[in-house]
Coordinates of C-alpha atoms and ligand atoms in Angstrom, one line a residue:
X1 CA -19.7 67.3 -61.8
X2 CA -17.6 64.1 -62.0
X3 CA -16.9 61.9 -59.1
X4 CA -13.3 63.0 -58.4
X5 CA -14.4 66.7 -58.3
X6 CA -17.4 65.8 -56.0
X7 CA -15.1 64.3 -53.4
X8 CA -13.5 67.6 -52.5
X9 CA -16.5 69.8 -52.9
X10 CA -17.6 72.0 -49.9
X11 CA -20.4 70.3 -47.9
X12 CA -20.9 72.8 -45.1
X13 CA -21.0 71.3 -41.7
X14 CA -20.7 67.6 -41.9
X15 CA -22.5 65.7 -39.2
X16 CA -22.5 62.4 -41.1
X17 CA -20.2 59.4 -41.1
X18 CA -17.4 58.6 -41.4
X19 CA -16.7 59.9 -37.9
X20 CA -13.3 61.4 -38.7
X21 CA -15.3 64.4 -40.2
X22 CA -13.7 64.7 -43.6
X23 CA -10.2 64.2 -42.3
X24 CA -10.3 66.5 -39.3
X25 CA -10.0 63.7 -36.7
X26 CA -7.9 61.2 -38.7
X27 CA -4.9 59.9 -36.6
X28 CA -1.8 62.0 -37.2
X29 CA 0.0 59.0 -38.8
X30 CA -2.6 58.6 -41.4
X31 CA -2.7 62.3 -42.2
X32 CA 1.0 62.3 -42.8
X33 CA 0.9 59.1 -44.8
X34 CA -1.7 60.7 -47.1
X35 CA 0.6 63.7 -47.6
X36 CA 3.4 61.5 -48.9
X37 CA 3.9 60.8 -52.6
X38 CA 0.5 60.0 -54.1
X39 CA -0.2 56.3 -54.1
X40 CA 3.2 55.2 -52.6
X41 CA 1.2 53.4 -49.9
X42 CA -0.9 51.3 -52.3
X43 CA 0.9 48.0 -51.9
X44 CA -0.2 44.3 -52.4
X45 CA 0.4 41.5 -49.9
X46 CA 4.2 41.6 -50.0
X47 CA 6.0 39.1 -47.7
X48 CA 6.8 41.6 -45.0
X49 CA 3.2 42.8 -44.9
X50 CA 1.5 39.5 -45.2
X51 CA -2.3 39.2 -45.0
X52 CA -5.0 39.5 -42.3
X53 CA -5.3 35.7 -42.2
X54 CA -1.7 34.7 -42.7
X55 CA 0.7 33.3 -40.1
X56 CA 3.4 36.0 -40.5
X57 CA 3.9 39.6 -41.5
X58 CA 3.2 43.0 -40.2
X59 CA -0.6 42.8 -40.6
X60 CA -0.9 39.7 -38.4
X61 CA 1.5 41.2 -35.8
X62 CA -0.5 44.4 -35.8
X63 CA -3.8 42.5 -35.3
X64 CA -2.3 40.6 -32.4
X65 CA -1.2 43.9 -30.7
X66 CA -4.6 45.5 -31.2
X67 CA -6.4 42.4 -29.8
X68 CA -4.2 42.5 -26.8
X69 CA -4.9 46.2 -26.3
X70 CA -8.7 45.7 -26.3
X71 CA -8.4 42.6 -24.2
X72 CA -9.5 40.1 -26.8
X73 CA -7.8 36.8 -27.6
X74 CA -8.0 37.3 -31.4
X75 CA -8.5 40.2 -33.7
X76 CA -8.9 40.7 -37.5
X77 CA -9.0 43.9 -39.4
X78 CA -11.7 44.3 -42.1
X79 CA -11.7 46.3 -45.3
X80 CA -15.3 45.6 -46.3
X81 CA -17.0 47.4 -43.5
X82 CA -18.8 45.9 -40.5
X83 CA -20.8 44.1 -43.2
X84 CA -18.0 41.8 -44.3
X85 CA -17.0 41.0 -40.7
X86 CA -20.5 40.3 -39.4
X87 CA -21.1 38.0 -42.3
X88 CA -17.9 36.1 -41.7
X89 CA -18.5 35.9 -38.0
X90 CA -22.0 34.6 -38.4
X91 CA -21.0 31.9 -40.9
X92 CA -18.2 30.9 -38.5
X93 CA -20.7 30.3 -35.6
X94 CA -23.6 28.7 -37.4
X95 CA -23.8 25.8 -39.9
X96 CA -26.3 25.4 -42.8
X97 CA -29.6 24.2 -41.5
X98 CA -29.1 25.7 -38.0
X99 CA -30.9 28.7 -36.5
X100 CA -29.8 32.0 -35.0
X101 CA -31.7 34.2 -32.5
X102 CA -31.7 37.9 -33.4
X103 CA -33.7 41.1 -32.6
X104 CA -35.8 42.6 -35.4
X105 CA -33.3 45.6 -35.7
X106 CA -30.4 43.6 -37.1
X107 CA -28.5 45.1 -40.0
X108 CA -29.4 43.8 -43.4
X109 CA -25.9 42.2 -43.7
X110 CA -26.8 39.7 -41.0
X111 CA -29.9 38.6 -42.8
X112 CA -28.0 38.4 -46.0
X113 CA -25.5 36.1 -44.3
X114 CA -28.4 33.9 -43.3
X115 CA -29.4 33.6 -46.9
X116 CA -25.8 33.0 -47.9
X117 CA -25.2 30.3 -45.3
X118 CA -28.7 28.6 -45.4
X119 CA -29.2 29.7 -41.8
X120 CA -32.7 30.3 -40.3
X121 CA -33.1 33.7 -38.6
X122 CA -35.3 33.5 -35.5
X123 CA -36.4 37.1 -35.0
X124 CA -37.7 38.6 -31.8
X125 CA -39.7 41.8 -31.7
X126 CA -38.5 44.9 -29.8
X127 CA -40.3 47.6 -27.8
X128 CA -41.6 50.1 -30.3
X129 CA -41.2 53.8 -29.4
X130 CA -44.3 55.1 -31.2
X131 CA -43.6 58.8 -30.6
X132 CA -40.6 58.7 -32.9
X133 CA -40.8 55.4 -34.8
X134 CA -37.7 53.8 -33.3
X135 CA -37.2 50.5 -31.5
X136 CA -35.5 50.3 -28.1
X137 CA -32.7 47.8 -27.5
X138 CA -33.9 44.7 -25.6
X139 CA -33.6 44.5 -21.8
X140 CA -33.0 41.3 -20.0
X141 CA -36.7 40.5 -19.6
X142 CA -37.4 40.8 -23.3
X143 CA -34.4 38.6 -24.1
X144 CA -35.6 36.0 -21.5
X145 CA -39.1 36.1 -23.1
X146 CA -37.4 35.4 -26.5
X147 CA -35.5 32.5 -25.0
X148 CA -38.7 31.1 -23.4
X149 CA -40.5 31.5 -26.7
X150 CA -37.8 29.4 -28.4
X151 CA -38.7 26.4 -26.2
X152 CA -42.4 26.9 -26.6
X153 CA -41.9 26.8 -30.4
X154 CA -39.5 23.9 -30.1
X155 CA -36.7 25.9 -31.7
X156 CA -33.0 25.4 -31.1
X157 CA -30.5 28.1 -31.9
X158 CA -26.8 27.7 -32.4
X159 CA -26.0 31.3 -31.6
X160 CA -27.5 34.8 -31.0
X161 CA -26.8 38.2 -32.5
X162 CA -27.3 41.4 -30.6
X163 CA -27.1 45.0 -31.8
X164 CA -25.7 47.5 -29.3
X165 CA -25.7 50.4 -29.4
X166 CA -28.3 51.2 -32.2
X167 CA -27.7 53.7 -34.9
X168 CA -29.3 56.4 -32.7
X169 CA -27.0 55.6 -29.8
X170 CA -29.6 53.8 -27.6
X171 CA -27.8 51.3 -25.5
X172 CA -28.7 48.5 -23.1
X173 CA -26.9 46.7 -20.3
X174 CA -25.2 44.4 -22.7
X175 CA -23.4 42.4 -20.0
X176 CA -26.7 41.1 -18.6
X177 CA -27.8 40.0 -22.0
X178 CA -24.5 38.2 -22.8
X179 CA -24.6 36.5 -19.4
X180 CA -28.2 35.3 -19.9
X181 CA -27.4 33.9 -23.3
X182 CA -24.3 32.2 -22.0
X183 CA -26.2 30.7 -19.1
X184 CA -28.3 28.9 -21.8
X185 CA -25.2 27.8 -23.6
X186 CA -25.7 30.2 -26.5
X187 CA -22.6 31.9 -28.0
X188 CA -23.1 35.6 -28.8
X189 CA -22.0 37.8 -31.7
X190 CA -22.5 41.5 -30.9
X191 CA -22.8 44.0 -33.8
X192 CA -21.2 47.0 -32.0
X193 CA -20.7 48.8 -35.3
X194 CA -21.8 52.1 -33.7
X195 CA -20.0 51.5 -30.4
X196 CA -16.2 50.9 -31.0
X197 CA -15.6 53.9 -28.7
X198 CA -17.3 52.1 -25.8
X199 CA -14.2 49.9 -25.6
X200 CA -11.7 52.7 -25.4
X201 CA -11.2 52.6 -21.7
X202 CA -13.7 55.4 -20.6
X203 CA -15.9 53.1 -18.6
X204 CA -17.6 55.7 -16.6
X205 CA -18.4 58.0 -19.5
X206 CA -20.0 55.5 -21.9
X207 CA -22.0 52.3 -21.7
X208 CA -20.3 48.9 -21.1
X209 CA -18.8 47.5 -24.3
X210 CA -19.5 44.1 -25.6
X211 CA -15.8 43.2 -25.1
X212 CA -16.1 44.0 -21.4
X213 CA -19.4 42.2 -21.3
X214 CA -17.7 38.9 -22.4
X215 CA -19.4 38.5 -25.8
X216 CA -17.7 35.8 -27.9
X217 CA -17.5 37.8 -31.2
X218 CA -17.7 41.5 -31.5
X219 CA -17.7 43.6 -34.7
X220 CA -16.6 47.3 -34.6
X221 CA -17.0 49.7 -37.4
X222 CA -13.9 51.8 -37.2
X223 CA -15.4 54.5 -39.6
X224 CA -18.7 54.8 -37.8
X225 CA -17.5 54.9 -34.2
X226 CA -13.7 55.6 -34.4
X227 CA -11.5 57.6 -36.7
X228 CA -10.8 55.0 -39.5
X229 CA -11.3 55.5 -43.2
X230 CA -14.6 54.3 -44.8
X231 CA -14.8 50.5 -44.9
X232 CA -12.5 49.9 -42.0
X233 CA -13.7 47.5 -39.3
X234 CA -12.4 45.1 -36.7
X235 CA -13.6 41.7 -35.5
X236 CA -12.7 40.5 -32.0
X237 CA -12.9 37.0 -30.5
X238 CA -12.6 36.1 -26.9
X239 CA -13.2 32.9 -24.9
X240 CA -13.4 29.3 -26.1
X241 CA -17.0 29.1 -27.4
X242 CA -16.0 30.0 -31.0
X243 CA -13.2 28.4 -32.8
X244 CA -10.7 31.0 -34.3
X245 CA -9.9 28.6 -37.1
X246 CA -13.6 28.6 -38.2
X247 CA -13.5 32.4 -38.1
X248 CA -10.3 32.6 -40.2
X249 CA -11.7 30.1 -42.8
X250 CA -14.9 32.1 -43.0
X251 CA -13.0 35.4 -43.4
X252 CA -10.8 33.9 -46.1
X253 CA -14.0 32.7 -47.9
X254 CA -15.7 36.1 -47.9
X255 CA -13.0 38.8 -47.9
X256 CA -11.1 40.1 -50.9
X257 CA -7.7 38.5 -51.7
X258 CA -6.3 42.1 -52.3
X259 CA -7.1 44.0 -49.1
X260 CA -6.1 47.7 -49.3
X261 CA -2.9 48.3 -47.4
X262 CA -4.1 51.9 -46.7
X263 CA -7.3 50.7 -45.0
X264 CA -5.4 48.1 -43.0
X265 CA -3.0 50.8 -41.8
X266 CA -5.9 53.0 -41.0
X267 CA -7.3 50.2 -38.8
X268 CA -4.0 49.9 -37.0
X269 CA -3.4 53.6 -36.4
X270 CA -7.1 54.3 -35.3
X271 CA -6.9 51.6 -32.7
X272 CA -3.4 52.5 -31.6
X273 CA -4.5 56.1 -31.1
X274 CA -7.5 55.3 -29.0
X275 CA -5.6 53.1 -26.7
X276 CA -3.1 55.9 -26.0
X277 CA -3.5 58.5 -23.2
X278 CA -3.7 61.2 -25.9
X279 CA -6.4 59.3 -27.7
X280 CA -8.5 58.9 -24.6
X281 CA -8.1 62.6 -23.9
X282 CA -9.3 63.3 -27.4
X283 CA -12.3 61.1 -26.9
X284 CA -13.1 62.7 -23.5
X285 CA -12.9 66.2 -25.2
X286 CA -15.3 65.0 -27.9
X287 CA -17.8 63.7 -25.3
X288 CA -17.6 66.9 -23.3
X289 CA -18.1 69.0 -26.5
X290 CA -21.1 66.8 -27.5
X291 CA -22.7 67.1 -24.1
X292 CA -22.3 70.8 -24.0
X293 CA -23.9 71.2 -27.5
X294 CA -26.8 69.0 -26.5
X295 CA -27.6 70.8 -23.3
X296 CA -27.2 74.2 -24.9
X297 CA -29.8 73.1 -27.5
X298 CA -32.1 71.5 -25.0
X299 CA -32.0 74.7 -22.9
X300 CA -33.2 76.6 -25.9
X301 CA -36.2 74.3 -26.4
X302 CA -34.9 72.1 -29.2
X303 CA -36.6 68.6 -29.0
X304 CA -33.5 66.4 -28.5
X305 CA -34.3 62.8 -27.5
X306 CA -32.3 61.0 -24.8
X307 CA -29.9 58.3 -25.7
X308 CA -26.7 56.8 -24.2
X309 CA -24.1 58.0 -26.8
X310 CA -23.4 61.7 -26.5
X311 CA -21.9 61.7 -30.1
X312 CA -25.4 61.1 -31.6
X313 CA -27.9 63.9 -31.5
X314 CA -31.5 62.9 -32.3
X315 CA -33.7 65.8 -33.2
X316 CA -37.4 64.8 -32.7
X317 CA -38.8 66.6 -35.6
X318 CA -42.2 64.8 -35.6
X319 CA -42.9 66.4 -32.2
X320 CA -43.4 69.7 -34.1
X321 CA -45.2 68.1 -37.1
X322 CA -42.1 68.0 -39.4
X323 CA -40.7 64.7 -40.8
X324 CA -37.0 64.0 -40.4
X325 CA -36.8 63.9 -44.2
X326 CA -38.3 67.4 -44.6
X327 CA -35.9 68.7 -41.9
X328 CA -33.0 67.0 -43.6
X329 CA -33.7 68.7 -46.9
X330 CA -33.9 72.1 -45.2
X331 CA -30.7 71.6 -43.2
X332 CA -28.8 70.5 -46.3
X333 CA -30.0 73.5 -48.2
X334 CA -28.7 75.6 -45.4
X335 CA -25.3 74.0 -45.0
X336 CA -25.7 71.3 -42.4
X337 CA -25.6 67.7 -43.5
X338 CA -27.0 65.1 -41.0
X339 CA -26.5 61.3 -41.1
X340 CA -29.9 59.7 -40.6
X341 CA -33.2 61.3 -41.8
X342 CA -36.2 59.2 -40.8
X343 CA -39.9 59.8 -40.7
X344 CA -39.9 61.0 -37.1
X345 CA -36.4 62.2 -36.4
X346 CA -33.1 63.6 -37.9
X347 CA -30.0 62.1 -36.3
X348 CA -26.6 64.0 -36.4
X349 CA -23.4 62.1 -35.9
X350 CA -20.9 64.4 -34.3
X351 CA -18.0 62.1 -34.7
X352 CA -14.5 63.0 -33.4
X353 CA -14.0 66.4 -35.1
X354 CA -14.2 69.8 -33.5
X355 CA -17.6 71.6 -33.8
X356 CA -17.1 75.2 -32.9
X357 CA -20.3 77.2 -32.9
X358 CA -22.4 74.1 -33.9
X359 CA -25.1 74.7 -31.2
X360 CA -25.8 78.1 -32.6
X361 CA -25.7 76.9 -36.2
X362 CA -28.2 74.1 -35.5
X363 CA -30.5 76.4 -33.6
X364 CA -30.5 79.0 -36.4
X365 CA -31.6 76.3 -39.0
X366 CA -34.1 75.0 -36.6
X367 CA -35.7 78.4 -36.1
X368 CA -35.8 78.8 -39.9
X369 CA -37.3 75.4 -40.3
X370 CA -40.1 76.2 -37.9
X371 CA -40.8 79.4 -39.7
X372 CA -41.2 77.5 -43.0
X373 CA -43.5 75.0 -41.4
X374 CA -45.6 77.2 -39.1
X375 CA -48.9 76.0 -37.5
X376 CA -48.1 72.3 -37.6
X377 CA -49.0 70.1 -34.7
X378 CA -47.1 67.0 -33.8
X379 CA -47.4 64.1 -36.2
X380 CA -49.6 61.1 -35.1
X381 CA -47.9 58.2 -33.3
X382 CA -46.1 55.8 -35.6
X383 CA -47.5 52.3 -35.9
X384 CA -45.6 49.3 -34.8
X385 CA -45.0 46.5 -37.3
X386 CA -47.8 44.0 -37.0
X387 CA -45.7 41.0 -36.1
X388 CA -45.9 38.1 -33.6
X389 CA -43.3 38.3 -30.9
X390 CA -41.1 35.5 -32.3
X391 CA -41.0 34.8 -36.1
X392 CA -39.1 32.6 -38.5
X393 CA -39.6 33.1 -42.3
X394 CA -42.1 30.8 -43.9
X395 CA -39.6 29.8 -46.5
X396 CA -35.8 29.6 -45.8
X397 CA -34.3 33.0 -46.6
X398 CA -31.7 31.7 -49.1
X399 CA -34.3 29.5 -50.8
X400 CA -36.7 32.5 -51.2
X401 CA -33.9 34.8 -52.4
X402 CA -32.7 32.3 -55.0
X403 CA -36.1 31.2 -56.2
X404 CA -37.9 32.2 -59.4
X405 CA -39.3 35.6 -58.6
X406 CA -41.2 38.5 -60.1
X407 CA -41.8 42.1 -59.1
X408 CA -45.5 43.0 -58.4
X409 CA -47.1 46.1 -56.9
X410 CA -46.9 45.9 -53.1
X411 CA -50.7 46.2 -52.7
X412 CA -51.1 42.9 -54.7
X413 CA -48.7 41.0 -52.5
X414 CA -51.2 39.6 -49.9
X415 CA -50.6 35.8 -49.6
X416 CA -47.2 36.0 -51.4
X417 CA -43.7 35.1 -50.0
X418 CA -41.1 37.8 -50.3
X419 CA -38.0 37.1 -52.3
X420 CA -36.3 40.3 -51.2
X421 CA -35.4 42.6 -48.3
X422 CA -37.4 45.7 -47.9
X423 CA -35.0 48.0 -46.2
X424 CA -34.7 51.8 -46.2
X425 CA -31.0 52.8 -46.1
X426 CA -29.9 54.3 -43.9
X427 CA -30.5 52.8 -41.3
X428 CA -30.3 49.4 -43.2
X429 CA -32.8 47.6 -40.9
X430 CA -35.0 45.3 -42.9
X431 CA -38.8 45.8 -42.6
X432 CA -39.3 42.5 -44.4
X433 CA -36.9 39.7 -45.2
X434 CA -36.7 37.1 -47.9
X435 CA -39.0 34.1 -47.1
X436 CA -41.5 36.0 -45.0
X437 CA -45.1 35.8 -46.0
X438 CA -47.3 38.8 -46.4
X439 CA -50.7 39.0 -44.9
X440 CA -53.2 41.9 -45.3
X441 CA -52.0 43.8 -42.2
X442 CA -48.3 43.5 -43.1
X443 CA -49.0 44.8 -46.6
X444 CA -51.0 47.7 -45.2
X445 CA -48.2 48.5 -42.8
X446 CA -45.6 48.4 -45.5
X447 CA -47.6 50.7 -47.7
X448 CA -47.8 53.1 -44.8
X449 CA -44.1 52.9 -44.4
X450 CA -43.7 53.6 -48.1
X451 CA -45.6 56.8 -47.8
X452 CA -43.5 57.8 -44.7
X453 CA -40.1 57.0 -46.2
X454 CA -40.8 58.5 -49.6
X455 CA -38.3 58.0 -52.4
X456 CA -36.1 55.5 -50.6
X457 CA -38.9 53.0 -50.7
X458 CA -39.9 51.0 -53.8
X459 CA -43.6 50.6 -54.5
X460 CA -43.0 47.2 -56.1
X461 CA -42.0 44.0 -54.3
X462 CA -40.1 40.9 -55.6
X463 CA -42.0 37.8 -54.6
X464 CA -41.5 34.1 -55.1
X465 CA -43.4 32.9 -58.2
Ligands
LIG1 C1 -25.9 48.4 -36.9 C2 -25.1 48.3 -38.1 N1 -24.3 47.2 -38.3 C3 -23.6 47.0 -39.5 C4 -23.6 48.0 -40.4 C5 -22.7 47.8 -41.7 O1 -21.6 48.6 -41.6 P1 -20.7 49.0 -42.9 O2 -21.5 50.0 -43.7 O3 -19.5 49.5 -42.3 O4 -20.5 47.7 -43.7 C6 -24.3 49.2 -40.3 C7 -24.4 50.2 -41.3 O5 -25.1 51.1 -41.3 C8 -25.1 49.3 -39.1 O6 -25.9 50.4 -38.9

């Protein structure tokens, strides 16, 4: 089937991103725009529209209004996902040759920005949840440990990146982390790609948003955690630690000169809807619906893991001896498509659509899955990456990435320096980054990951020659 035909094919129940659920939860304005004459909305940067980094025009005005509504000083819409905005934000905060503190679960785009900008990533390890193979977001003690380790290792950082919430909807008290970093004079960029809805004014229902926590730069993916079209995102700036001119210069450097007017309009109407009373009611309804589904499933014995975002349901498949990848294949075959299959879990993204009868539908598939995989006992605990608490790559990321390189079998890579990311997608969290050296334990751990992740993992690795 060709691409165009595939786009409209039936996919059963979609519990994947984008969170508008195949159009069901798109804002009314965008739905009616898309019903108008085909393509009429596909406009260039005409004078009345302007551009996201111009001085005048409807786009700049809209960004200002949206920034005001979320309580930020500056705001920019993005049409290259959270990826494009994270990269621009990082390059605006950190100069070539400087270092940035970040947890091990940063998205690959942040590491790629380090390679692009000759920035040194200083990575700190996170608590590993061995029963499911996830990491927990850092608490204040772990972050303090990382800051202490910086001085022990005589490292200075120009900024820090935090990820909150995680893909799975685990969240931490971000305000304490931001305050701690600020007390050490470190500006903070928060990758809140999965938590735009935390900032929609339902403080008691959802964890604190990075905006409320006072982070300096915040990136929201509007298609992962709001009702925007794919690729839509927003970058917010508040306070005086980061220069908005540096952000604009960086954005203009990295973003397309022909942003899609449709995607920009989608950013506007998504944010406008969520900051209206009706939008908040819609979000509340989604949260109520999600909590009901989760408790219905839990009451019937399905192993759902706890998290802080009701819109993400994590099925702990390894607890009954089934990998998330096996469960995913079964669910897809039986008409339910999840977002994130992993070795120990299968994560469903409920998004903002309506899910009548979903609890029963998941339970039916789950019972069928158990029948197919009878007599299994829970999988063994997953092993944590064998890494020191704080690491910097042996060779600069960008240097390693640009160096002469060759692909060799992973088992032959002991003593080599990686020229590449190793990164199952989703979730897009690198297991190895360019410039890191490989010892025996790391290679063995990566080989083990390869057998757990299956096809999404290459058996070769590109190393520096
Ligand atoms: C935590 C996190 N940040 C950033 C991104 C990048 O978002 P996008 O795909 O919109 O560029 C992702 C994508 O999966 C992500 O999980």
